[in-house]
Short mmCIF file of C-alpha atoms and ligand atoms in Angstrom, two decimals:
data_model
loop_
_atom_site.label_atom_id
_atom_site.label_comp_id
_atom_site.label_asym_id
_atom_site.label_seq_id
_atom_site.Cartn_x
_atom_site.Cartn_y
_atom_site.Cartn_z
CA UNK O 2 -52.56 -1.92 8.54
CA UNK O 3 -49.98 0.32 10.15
CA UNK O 4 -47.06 0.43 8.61
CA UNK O 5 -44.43 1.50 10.68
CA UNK O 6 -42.25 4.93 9.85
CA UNK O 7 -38.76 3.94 8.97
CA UNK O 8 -35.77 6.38 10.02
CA UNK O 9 -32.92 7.61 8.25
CA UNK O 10 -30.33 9.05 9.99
CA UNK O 11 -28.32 11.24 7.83
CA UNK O 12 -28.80 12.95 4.40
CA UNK O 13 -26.01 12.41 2.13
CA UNK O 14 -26.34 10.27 -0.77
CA UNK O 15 -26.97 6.94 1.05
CA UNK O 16 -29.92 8.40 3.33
CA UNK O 17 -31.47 10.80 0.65
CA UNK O 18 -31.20 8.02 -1.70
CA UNK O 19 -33.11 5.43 0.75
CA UNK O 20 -35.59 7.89 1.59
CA UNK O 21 -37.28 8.13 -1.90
CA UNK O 22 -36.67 4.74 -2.95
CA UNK O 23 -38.59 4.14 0.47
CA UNK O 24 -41.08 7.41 -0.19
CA UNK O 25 -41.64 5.78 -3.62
CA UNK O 26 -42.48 2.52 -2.54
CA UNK O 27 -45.32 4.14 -0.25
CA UNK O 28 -43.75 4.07 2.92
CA UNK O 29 -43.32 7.89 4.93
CA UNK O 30 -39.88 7.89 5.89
CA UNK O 31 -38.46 10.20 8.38
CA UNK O 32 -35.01 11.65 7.27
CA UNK O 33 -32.77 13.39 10.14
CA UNK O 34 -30.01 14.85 9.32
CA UNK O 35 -27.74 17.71 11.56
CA UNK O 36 -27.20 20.04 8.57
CA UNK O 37 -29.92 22.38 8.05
CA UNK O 38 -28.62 23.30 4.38
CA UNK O 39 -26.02 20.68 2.96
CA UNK O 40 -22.45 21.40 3.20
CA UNK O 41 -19.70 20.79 1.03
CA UNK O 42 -18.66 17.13 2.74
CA UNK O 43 -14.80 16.27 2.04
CA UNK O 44 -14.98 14.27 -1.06
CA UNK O 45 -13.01 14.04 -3.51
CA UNK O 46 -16.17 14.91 -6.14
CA UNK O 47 -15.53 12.27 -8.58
CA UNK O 48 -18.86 10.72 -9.78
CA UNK O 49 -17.70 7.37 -12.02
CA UNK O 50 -19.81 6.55 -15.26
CA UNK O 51 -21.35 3.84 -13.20
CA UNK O 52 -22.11 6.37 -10.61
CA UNK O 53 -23.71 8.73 -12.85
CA UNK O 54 -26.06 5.98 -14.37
CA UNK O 55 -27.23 5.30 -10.60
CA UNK O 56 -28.07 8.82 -10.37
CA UNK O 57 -30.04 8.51 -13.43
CA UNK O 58 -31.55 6.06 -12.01
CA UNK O 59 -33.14 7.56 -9.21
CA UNK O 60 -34.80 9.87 -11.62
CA UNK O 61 -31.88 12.51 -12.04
CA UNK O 62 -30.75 12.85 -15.34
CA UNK O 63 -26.97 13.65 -15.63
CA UNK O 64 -27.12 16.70 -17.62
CA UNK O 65 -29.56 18.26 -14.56
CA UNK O 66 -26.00 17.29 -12.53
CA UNK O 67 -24.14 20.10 -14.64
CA UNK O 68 -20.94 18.53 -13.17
CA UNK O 69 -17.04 18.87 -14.88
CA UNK O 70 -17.02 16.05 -17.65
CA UNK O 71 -14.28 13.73 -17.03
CA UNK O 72 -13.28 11.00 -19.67
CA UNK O 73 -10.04 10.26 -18.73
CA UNK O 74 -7.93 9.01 -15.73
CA UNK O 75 -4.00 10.10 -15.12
CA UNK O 76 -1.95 8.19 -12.81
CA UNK O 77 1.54 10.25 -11.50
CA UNK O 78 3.74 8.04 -9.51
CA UNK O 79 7.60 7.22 -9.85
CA UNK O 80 7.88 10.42 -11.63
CA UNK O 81 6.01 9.10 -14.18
CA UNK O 82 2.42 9.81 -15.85
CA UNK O 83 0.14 7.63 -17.03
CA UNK O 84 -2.96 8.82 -19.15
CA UNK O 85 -6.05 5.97 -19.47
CA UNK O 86 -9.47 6.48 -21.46
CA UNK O 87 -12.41 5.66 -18.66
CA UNK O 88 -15.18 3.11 -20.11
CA UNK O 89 -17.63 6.18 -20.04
CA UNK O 90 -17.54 9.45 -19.29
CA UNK O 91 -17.44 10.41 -15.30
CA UNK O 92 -18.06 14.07 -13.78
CA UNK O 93 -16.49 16.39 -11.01
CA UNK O 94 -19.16 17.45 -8.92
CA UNK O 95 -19.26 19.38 -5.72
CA UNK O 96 -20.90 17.36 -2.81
CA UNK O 97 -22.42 20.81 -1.67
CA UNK O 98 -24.06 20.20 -5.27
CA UNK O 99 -25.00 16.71 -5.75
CA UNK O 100 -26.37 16.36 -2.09
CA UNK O 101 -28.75 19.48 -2.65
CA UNK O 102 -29.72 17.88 -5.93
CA UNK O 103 -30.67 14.56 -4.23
CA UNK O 104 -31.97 16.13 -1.19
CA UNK O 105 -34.71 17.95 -3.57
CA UNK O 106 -35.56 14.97 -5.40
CA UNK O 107 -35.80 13.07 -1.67
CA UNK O 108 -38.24 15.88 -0.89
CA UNK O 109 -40.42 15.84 -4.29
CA UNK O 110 -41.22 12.19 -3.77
CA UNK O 111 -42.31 12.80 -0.31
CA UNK O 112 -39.92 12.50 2.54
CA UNK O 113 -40.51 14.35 5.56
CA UNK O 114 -37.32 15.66 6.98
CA UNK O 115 -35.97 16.76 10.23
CA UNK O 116 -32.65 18.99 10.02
CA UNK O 117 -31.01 20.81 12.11
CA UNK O 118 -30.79 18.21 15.10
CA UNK O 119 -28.14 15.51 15.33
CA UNK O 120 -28.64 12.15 16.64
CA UNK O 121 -26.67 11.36 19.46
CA UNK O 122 -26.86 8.07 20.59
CA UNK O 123 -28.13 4.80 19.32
CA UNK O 124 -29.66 1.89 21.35
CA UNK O 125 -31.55 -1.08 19.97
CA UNK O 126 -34.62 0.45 20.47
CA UNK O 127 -34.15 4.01 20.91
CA UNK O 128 -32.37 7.12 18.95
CA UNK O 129 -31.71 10.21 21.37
CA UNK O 130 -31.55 13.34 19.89
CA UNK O 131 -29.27 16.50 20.63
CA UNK O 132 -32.09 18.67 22.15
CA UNK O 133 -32.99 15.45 24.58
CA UNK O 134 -35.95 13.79 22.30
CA UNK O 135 -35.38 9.95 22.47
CA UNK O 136 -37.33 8.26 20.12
CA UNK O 137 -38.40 4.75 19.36
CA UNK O 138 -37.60 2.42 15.88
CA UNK O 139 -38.62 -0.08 14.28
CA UNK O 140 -36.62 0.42 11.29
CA UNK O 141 -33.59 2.45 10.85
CA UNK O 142 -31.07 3.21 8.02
CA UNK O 143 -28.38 4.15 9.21
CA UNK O 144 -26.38 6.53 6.63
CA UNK O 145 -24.19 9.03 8.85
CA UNK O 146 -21.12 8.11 6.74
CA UNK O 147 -18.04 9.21 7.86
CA UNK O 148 -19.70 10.45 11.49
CA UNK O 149 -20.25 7.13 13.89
CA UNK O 150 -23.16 7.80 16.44
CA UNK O 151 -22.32 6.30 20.33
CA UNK O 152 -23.52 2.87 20.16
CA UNK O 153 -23.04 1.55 16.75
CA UNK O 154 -19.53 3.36 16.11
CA UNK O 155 -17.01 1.62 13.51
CA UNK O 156 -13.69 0.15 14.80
CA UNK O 157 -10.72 2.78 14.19
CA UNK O 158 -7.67 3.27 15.50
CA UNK O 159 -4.42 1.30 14.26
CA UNK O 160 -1.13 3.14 14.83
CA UNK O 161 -1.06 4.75 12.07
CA UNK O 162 -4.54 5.97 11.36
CA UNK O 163 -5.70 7.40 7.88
CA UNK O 164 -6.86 11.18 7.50
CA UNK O 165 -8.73 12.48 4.59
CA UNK O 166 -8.07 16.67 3.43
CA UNK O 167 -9.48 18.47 0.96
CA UNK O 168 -8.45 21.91 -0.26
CA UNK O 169 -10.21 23.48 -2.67
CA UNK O 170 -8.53 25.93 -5.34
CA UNK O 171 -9.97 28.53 -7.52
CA UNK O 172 -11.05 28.89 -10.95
CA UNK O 173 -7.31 29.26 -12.94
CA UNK O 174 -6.67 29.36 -16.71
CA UNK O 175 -3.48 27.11 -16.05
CA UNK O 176 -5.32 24.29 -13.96
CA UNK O 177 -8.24 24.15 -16.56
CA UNK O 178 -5.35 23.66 -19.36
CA UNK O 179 -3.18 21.20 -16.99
CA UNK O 180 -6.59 19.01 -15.51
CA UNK O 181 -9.63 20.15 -17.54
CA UNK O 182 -11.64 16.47 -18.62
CA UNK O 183 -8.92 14.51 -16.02
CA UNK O 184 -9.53 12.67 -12.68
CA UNK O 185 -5.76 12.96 -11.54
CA UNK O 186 -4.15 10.66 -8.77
CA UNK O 187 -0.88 11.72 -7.42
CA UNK O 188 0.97 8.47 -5.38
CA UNK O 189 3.12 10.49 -2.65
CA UNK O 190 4.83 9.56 0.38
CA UNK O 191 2.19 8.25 2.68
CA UNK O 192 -0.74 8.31 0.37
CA UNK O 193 -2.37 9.88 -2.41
CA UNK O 194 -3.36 13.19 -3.89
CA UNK O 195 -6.72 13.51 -6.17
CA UNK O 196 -6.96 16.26 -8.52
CA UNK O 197 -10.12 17.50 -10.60
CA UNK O 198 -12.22 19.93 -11.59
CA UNK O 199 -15.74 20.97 -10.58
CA UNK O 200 -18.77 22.22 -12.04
CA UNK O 201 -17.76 25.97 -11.61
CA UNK O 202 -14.30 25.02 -12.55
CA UNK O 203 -12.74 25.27 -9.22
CA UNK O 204 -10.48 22.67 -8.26
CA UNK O 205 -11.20 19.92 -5.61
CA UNK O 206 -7.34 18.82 -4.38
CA UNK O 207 -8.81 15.79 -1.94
CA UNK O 208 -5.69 13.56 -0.58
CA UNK O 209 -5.93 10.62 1.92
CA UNK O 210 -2.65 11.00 4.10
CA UNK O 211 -1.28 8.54 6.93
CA UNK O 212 -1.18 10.55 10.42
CA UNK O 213 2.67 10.36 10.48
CA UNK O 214 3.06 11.78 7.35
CA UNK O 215 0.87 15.42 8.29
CA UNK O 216 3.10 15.05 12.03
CA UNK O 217 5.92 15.48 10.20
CA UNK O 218 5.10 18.78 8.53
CA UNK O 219 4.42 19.90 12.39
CA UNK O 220 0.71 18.86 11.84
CA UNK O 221 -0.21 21.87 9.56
CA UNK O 222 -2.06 20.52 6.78
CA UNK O 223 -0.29 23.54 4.20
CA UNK O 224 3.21 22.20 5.45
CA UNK O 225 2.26 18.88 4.13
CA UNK O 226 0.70 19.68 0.92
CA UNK O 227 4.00 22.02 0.12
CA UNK O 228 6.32 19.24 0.83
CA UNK O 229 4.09 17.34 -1.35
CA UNK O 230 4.57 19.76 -4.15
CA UNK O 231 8.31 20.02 -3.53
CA UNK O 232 7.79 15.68 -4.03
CA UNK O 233 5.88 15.80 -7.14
CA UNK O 234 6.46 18.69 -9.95
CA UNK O 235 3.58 17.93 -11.51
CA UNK O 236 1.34 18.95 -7.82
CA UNK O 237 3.26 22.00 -7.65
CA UNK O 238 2.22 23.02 -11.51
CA UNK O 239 -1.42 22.36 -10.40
CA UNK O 240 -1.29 23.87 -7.24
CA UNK O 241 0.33 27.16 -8.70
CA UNK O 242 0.56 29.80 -5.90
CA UNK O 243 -2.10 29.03 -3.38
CA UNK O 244 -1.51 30.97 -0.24
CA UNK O 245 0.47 29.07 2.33
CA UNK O 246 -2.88 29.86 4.99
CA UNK O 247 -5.65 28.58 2.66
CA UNK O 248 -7.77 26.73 4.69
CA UNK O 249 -7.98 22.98 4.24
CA UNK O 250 -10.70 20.58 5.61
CA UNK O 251 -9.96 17.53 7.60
CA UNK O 252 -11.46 14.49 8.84
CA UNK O 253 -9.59 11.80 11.09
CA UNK O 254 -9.16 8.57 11.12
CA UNK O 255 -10.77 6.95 7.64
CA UNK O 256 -11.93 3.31 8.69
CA UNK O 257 -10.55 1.96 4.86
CA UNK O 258 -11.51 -1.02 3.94
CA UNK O 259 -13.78 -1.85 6.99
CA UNK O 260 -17.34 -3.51 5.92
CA UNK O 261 -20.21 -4.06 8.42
CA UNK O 262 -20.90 -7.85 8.22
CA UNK O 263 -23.62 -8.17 10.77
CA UNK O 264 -26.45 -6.18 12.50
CA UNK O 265 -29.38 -5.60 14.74
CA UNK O 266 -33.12 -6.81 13.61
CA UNK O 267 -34.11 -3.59 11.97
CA UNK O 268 -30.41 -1.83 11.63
CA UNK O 269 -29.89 -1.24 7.91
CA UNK O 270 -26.20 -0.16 7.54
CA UNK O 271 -25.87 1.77 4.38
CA UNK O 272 -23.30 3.71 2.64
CA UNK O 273 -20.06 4.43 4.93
CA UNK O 274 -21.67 2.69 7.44
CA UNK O 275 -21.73 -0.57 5.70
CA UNK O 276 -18.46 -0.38 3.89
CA UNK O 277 -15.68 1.93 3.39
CA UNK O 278 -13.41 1.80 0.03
CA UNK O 279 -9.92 3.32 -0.59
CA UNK O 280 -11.23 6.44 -1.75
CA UNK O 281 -8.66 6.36 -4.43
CA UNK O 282 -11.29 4.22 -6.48
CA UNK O 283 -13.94 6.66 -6.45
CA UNK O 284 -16.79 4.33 -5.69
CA UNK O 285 -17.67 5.25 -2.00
CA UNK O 286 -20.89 7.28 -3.65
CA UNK O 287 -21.44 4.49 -6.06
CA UNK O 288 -21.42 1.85 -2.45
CA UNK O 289 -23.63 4.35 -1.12
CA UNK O 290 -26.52 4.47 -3.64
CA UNK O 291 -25.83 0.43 -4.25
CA UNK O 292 -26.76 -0.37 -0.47
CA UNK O 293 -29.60 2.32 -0.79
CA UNK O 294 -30.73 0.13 -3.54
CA UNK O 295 -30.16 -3.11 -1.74
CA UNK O 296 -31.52 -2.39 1.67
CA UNK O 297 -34.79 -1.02 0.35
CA UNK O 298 -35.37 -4.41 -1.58
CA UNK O 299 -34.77 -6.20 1.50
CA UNK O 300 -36.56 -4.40 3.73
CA UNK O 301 -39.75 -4.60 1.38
CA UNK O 302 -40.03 -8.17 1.39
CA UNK O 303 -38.61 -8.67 5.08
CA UNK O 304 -39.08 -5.58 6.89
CA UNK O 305 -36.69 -5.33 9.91
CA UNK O 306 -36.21 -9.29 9.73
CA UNK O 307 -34.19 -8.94 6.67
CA UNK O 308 -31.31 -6.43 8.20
CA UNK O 309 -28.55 -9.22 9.20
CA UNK O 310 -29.68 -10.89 5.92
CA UNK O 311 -29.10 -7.67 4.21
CA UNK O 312 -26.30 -6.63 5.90
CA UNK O 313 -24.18 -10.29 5.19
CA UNK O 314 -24.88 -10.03 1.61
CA UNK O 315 -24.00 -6.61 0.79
CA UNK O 316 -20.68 -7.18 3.04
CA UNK O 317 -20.23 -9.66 0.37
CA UNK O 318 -20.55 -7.88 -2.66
CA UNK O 319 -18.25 -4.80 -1.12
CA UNK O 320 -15.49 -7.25 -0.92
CA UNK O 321 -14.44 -7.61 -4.46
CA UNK O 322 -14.28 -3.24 -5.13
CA UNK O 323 -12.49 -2.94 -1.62
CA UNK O 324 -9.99 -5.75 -2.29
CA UNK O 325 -9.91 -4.64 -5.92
CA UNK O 326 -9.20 -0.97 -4.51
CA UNK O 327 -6.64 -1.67 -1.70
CA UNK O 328 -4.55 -3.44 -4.63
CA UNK O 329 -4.55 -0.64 -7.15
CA UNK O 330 -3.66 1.63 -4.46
CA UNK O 331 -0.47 -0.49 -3.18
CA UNK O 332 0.19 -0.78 -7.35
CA UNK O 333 1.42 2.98 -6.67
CA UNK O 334 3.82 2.17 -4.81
CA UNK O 335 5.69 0.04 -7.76
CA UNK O 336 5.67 2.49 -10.75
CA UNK O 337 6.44 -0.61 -12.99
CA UNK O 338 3.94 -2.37 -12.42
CA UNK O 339 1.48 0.41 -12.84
CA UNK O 340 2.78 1.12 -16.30
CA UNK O 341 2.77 -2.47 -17.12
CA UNK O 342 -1.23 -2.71 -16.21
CA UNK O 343 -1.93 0.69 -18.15
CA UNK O 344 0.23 -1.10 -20.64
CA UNK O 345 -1.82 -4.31 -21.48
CA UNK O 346 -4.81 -4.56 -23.26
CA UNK O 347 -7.94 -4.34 -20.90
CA UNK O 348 -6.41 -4.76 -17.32
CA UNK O 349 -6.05 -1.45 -17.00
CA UNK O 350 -10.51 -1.42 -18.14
CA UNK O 351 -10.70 -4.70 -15.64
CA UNK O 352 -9.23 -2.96 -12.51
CA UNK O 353 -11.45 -0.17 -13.35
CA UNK O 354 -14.51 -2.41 -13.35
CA UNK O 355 -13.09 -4.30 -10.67
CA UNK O 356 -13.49 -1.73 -8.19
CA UNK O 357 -17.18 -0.86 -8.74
CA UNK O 358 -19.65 -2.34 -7.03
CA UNK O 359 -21.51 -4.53 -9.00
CA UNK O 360 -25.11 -4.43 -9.79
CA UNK O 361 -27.54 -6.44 -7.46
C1 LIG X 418 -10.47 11.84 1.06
C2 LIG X 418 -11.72 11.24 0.49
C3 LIG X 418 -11.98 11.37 -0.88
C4 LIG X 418 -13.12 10.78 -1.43
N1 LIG X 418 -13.36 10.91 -2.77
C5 LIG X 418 -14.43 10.30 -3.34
C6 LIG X 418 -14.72 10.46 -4.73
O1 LIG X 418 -14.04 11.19 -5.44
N2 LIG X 418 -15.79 9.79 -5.25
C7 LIG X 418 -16.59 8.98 -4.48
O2 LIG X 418 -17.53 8.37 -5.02
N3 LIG X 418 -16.36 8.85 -3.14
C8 LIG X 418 -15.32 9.49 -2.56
N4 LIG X 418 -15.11 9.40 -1.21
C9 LIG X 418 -16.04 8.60 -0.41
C10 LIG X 418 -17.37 9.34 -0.20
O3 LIG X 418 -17.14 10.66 0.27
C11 LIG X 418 -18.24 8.57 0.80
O4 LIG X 418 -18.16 7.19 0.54
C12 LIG X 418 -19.70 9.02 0.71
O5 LIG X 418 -19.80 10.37 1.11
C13 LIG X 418 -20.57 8.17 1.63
O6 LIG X 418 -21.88 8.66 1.57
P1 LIG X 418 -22.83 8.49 2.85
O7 LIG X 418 -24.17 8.95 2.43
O8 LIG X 418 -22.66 7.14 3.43
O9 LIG X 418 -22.23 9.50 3.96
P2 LIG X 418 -21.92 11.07 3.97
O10 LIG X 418 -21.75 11.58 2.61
O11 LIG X 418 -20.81 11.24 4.94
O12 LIG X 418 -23.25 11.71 4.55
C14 LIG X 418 -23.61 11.55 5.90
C15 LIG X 418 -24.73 12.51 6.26
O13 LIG X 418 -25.11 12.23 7.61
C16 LIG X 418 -25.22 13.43 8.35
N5 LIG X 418 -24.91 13.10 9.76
C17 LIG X 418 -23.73 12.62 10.22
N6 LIG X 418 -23.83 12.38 11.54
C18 LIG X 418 -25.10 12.72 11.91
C19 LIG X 418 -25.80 12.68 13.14
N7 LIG X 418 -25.20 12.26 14.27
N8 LIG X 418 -27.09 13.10 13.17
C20 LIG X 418 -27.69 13.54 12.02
N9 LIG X 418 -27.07 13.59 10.83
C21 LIG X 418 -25.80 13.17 10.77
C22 LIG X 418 -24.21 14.38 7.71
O14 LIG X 418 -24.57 15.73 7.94
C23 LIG X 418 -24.31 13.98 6.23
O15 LIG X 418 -25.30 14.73 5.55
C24 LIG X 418 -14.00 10.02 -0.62
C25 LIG X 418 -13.76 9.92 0.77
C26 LIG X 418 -12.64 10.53 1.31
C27 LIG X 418 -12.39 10.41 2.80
#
């Protein structure tokens, strides 16, 4: 029988994560992706206890991660700070270090890969590549995350559009004191500001901004985060005295709360692709390795038949985390209320578990 080679576009932790669940189940997967080596992609590097355990669960067992331990989650808004135990204990974790880490274990059960080249455009039978290849699928997983290929590109836009930017800060006696075992989340005007620490102690400062709000520091992203600090005491403790030119990563327009609800026979949607959370939450890894998970089972027993089938149920299961996730994040914006949940007795635990995505 011939089976036919599934594709993966894209290498993060939705595509290397389908490719050896696929590899493992005896199919030869292709995996494309346009970085040769992987980056560091703008995350904000927080890996959730339930995120870790999915990890594990591909075969990678979390002290092999080496990542920041995190047990504890500290909310700043209204002038204000809130400190909460998590359920279990997350990490801070590069993505330059987690996606080499499942990239390697992608490639010991099998994959073949094909980097360097970036898929252009996608048609319902064809992918064409950046140095003019065009080649046919059957069945495709599609996992470029935050990048949308011509053809099967995500709705953005709104007036307003989201931005993600990540600066990262060095190793510092003061921030280890300050954030050392915290995930931090700073509620400032027009968005938030995550705070933690990594596995070689450096400091990921991630933030999710409206476009208005990084216009009106004259669009330079170091203007913004200083009138952030000048906002929030507490950022400008952590930030400490970062040059004013340090360079700060950006991507545009974050599709939040967007979830892929149908598709093409054979299009599996996975990770970014098939749902985007606040990244507030710190689940979009955990979404990514769930519809790794997910479209793998379907795709054994249905092959490219199951992908609308696939695609409708995992929709449904986003729902709850992104719902869950767009509320906590509007909490931030009324201080009481926040204290009041970190206040009673498990809802601050039930919004936590509320915003993961739950197990198939
Ligand atoms: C500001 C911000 C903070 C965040 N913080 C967190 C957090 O702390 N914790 C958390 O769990 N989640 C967080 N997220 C969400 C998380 O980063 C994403 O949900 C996750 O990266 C999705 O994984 P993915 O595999 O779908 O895509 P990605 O991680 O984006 O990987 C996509 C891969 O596809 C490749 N690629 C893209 N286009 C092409 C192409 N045309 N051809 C070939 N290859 C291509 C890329 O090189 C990349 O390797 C955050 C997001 C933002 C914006």
């Amino acid at each position: 029988m011939c089976i036919p080679v599934p594709i993966i576009i894209g290498a993060g932790p939705a595509g290397a994560a389908v490719a050896m669940r696929l590899a493992r189940a005896g199919a030869a997967p292709l995996l494309i992706d346009r970085q040769v080596v992987p980056g560091d992609a703008l995350c904000g590097g927080f890996l959730s206890w339930a995120t870790v355990a999915q990890i594990a669960a591909l075969g990678i067992e979390p002290v092999a991660l080496g990542g920041h331990r995190i047990d504890r989650l500290a909310l700043f808004a209204g002038g204000q700070e809130i400190v909460l135990p998590l359920p279990a204990p997350g990490m801070g974790l590069s993505r330059h270090r987690l996606d080499t880490l499942l990239r390697a274990a992608a490639q010991d059960a099998g994959v073949t890969f094909r980097l360097g080249h970036a898929v252009r455009t996608l048609s319902s039978t064809t992918i064409m590549m950046d140095d003019g290849d065009a080649i046919d699928w059957d069945s495709l997983f599609l996992a470029s995350g935050k990048h949308d290929l011509r053809g099967a590109a995500r709705p953005h836009g709104g007036a307003d559009p989201e931005l993600g930017l990540r600066l990262r800060l060095p190793p510092s006696a003061t921030r280890h004191r300050l954030i050392g075992g915290r995930i931090e989340l700073h509620w400032v005007d027009g968005g938030y500001v995550g705070l933690l620490l990594q596995e070689d102690g450096s400091a990921n400062l991630c933030m999710a901004m409206r476009k208005s709000a990084l216009a009106a520091a004259g669009g330079r992203p170091m203007a913004l985060i200083a009138q952030l600090a000048d906002q929030a005491p507490a950022l400008a403790d952590r930030l400490g005295d970062v040059p004013g030119d340090a360079p700060v990563d950006a991507i545009g327009d974050v599709p939040y709360g967007w979830r892929a609800t149908t598709s093409w026979p054979g299009l599996y949607r996975l990770g970014d692709q098939a749902a985007v959370i606040p990244s507030l939450a710190g689940e979009g890894i955990g979404i990514a390795l769930a519809s790794a998970e997910a479209a793998v089972a379907q795709w054994q027993g249905a092959g490219r038949e199951g992908a609308a089938r696939y695609q409708r149920d995992f929709a449904r299961r986003a729902l709850l985390p992104l719902r869950a996730a767009a509320g906590f994040r509007a909490l931030g914006r009324r201080p009481g209320l926040l204290r009041l949940l970190a206040a009673t007795p498990g809802a601050a635990r039930l919004a936590m578990r509320l915003t993961r995505i739950a197990g198939a």
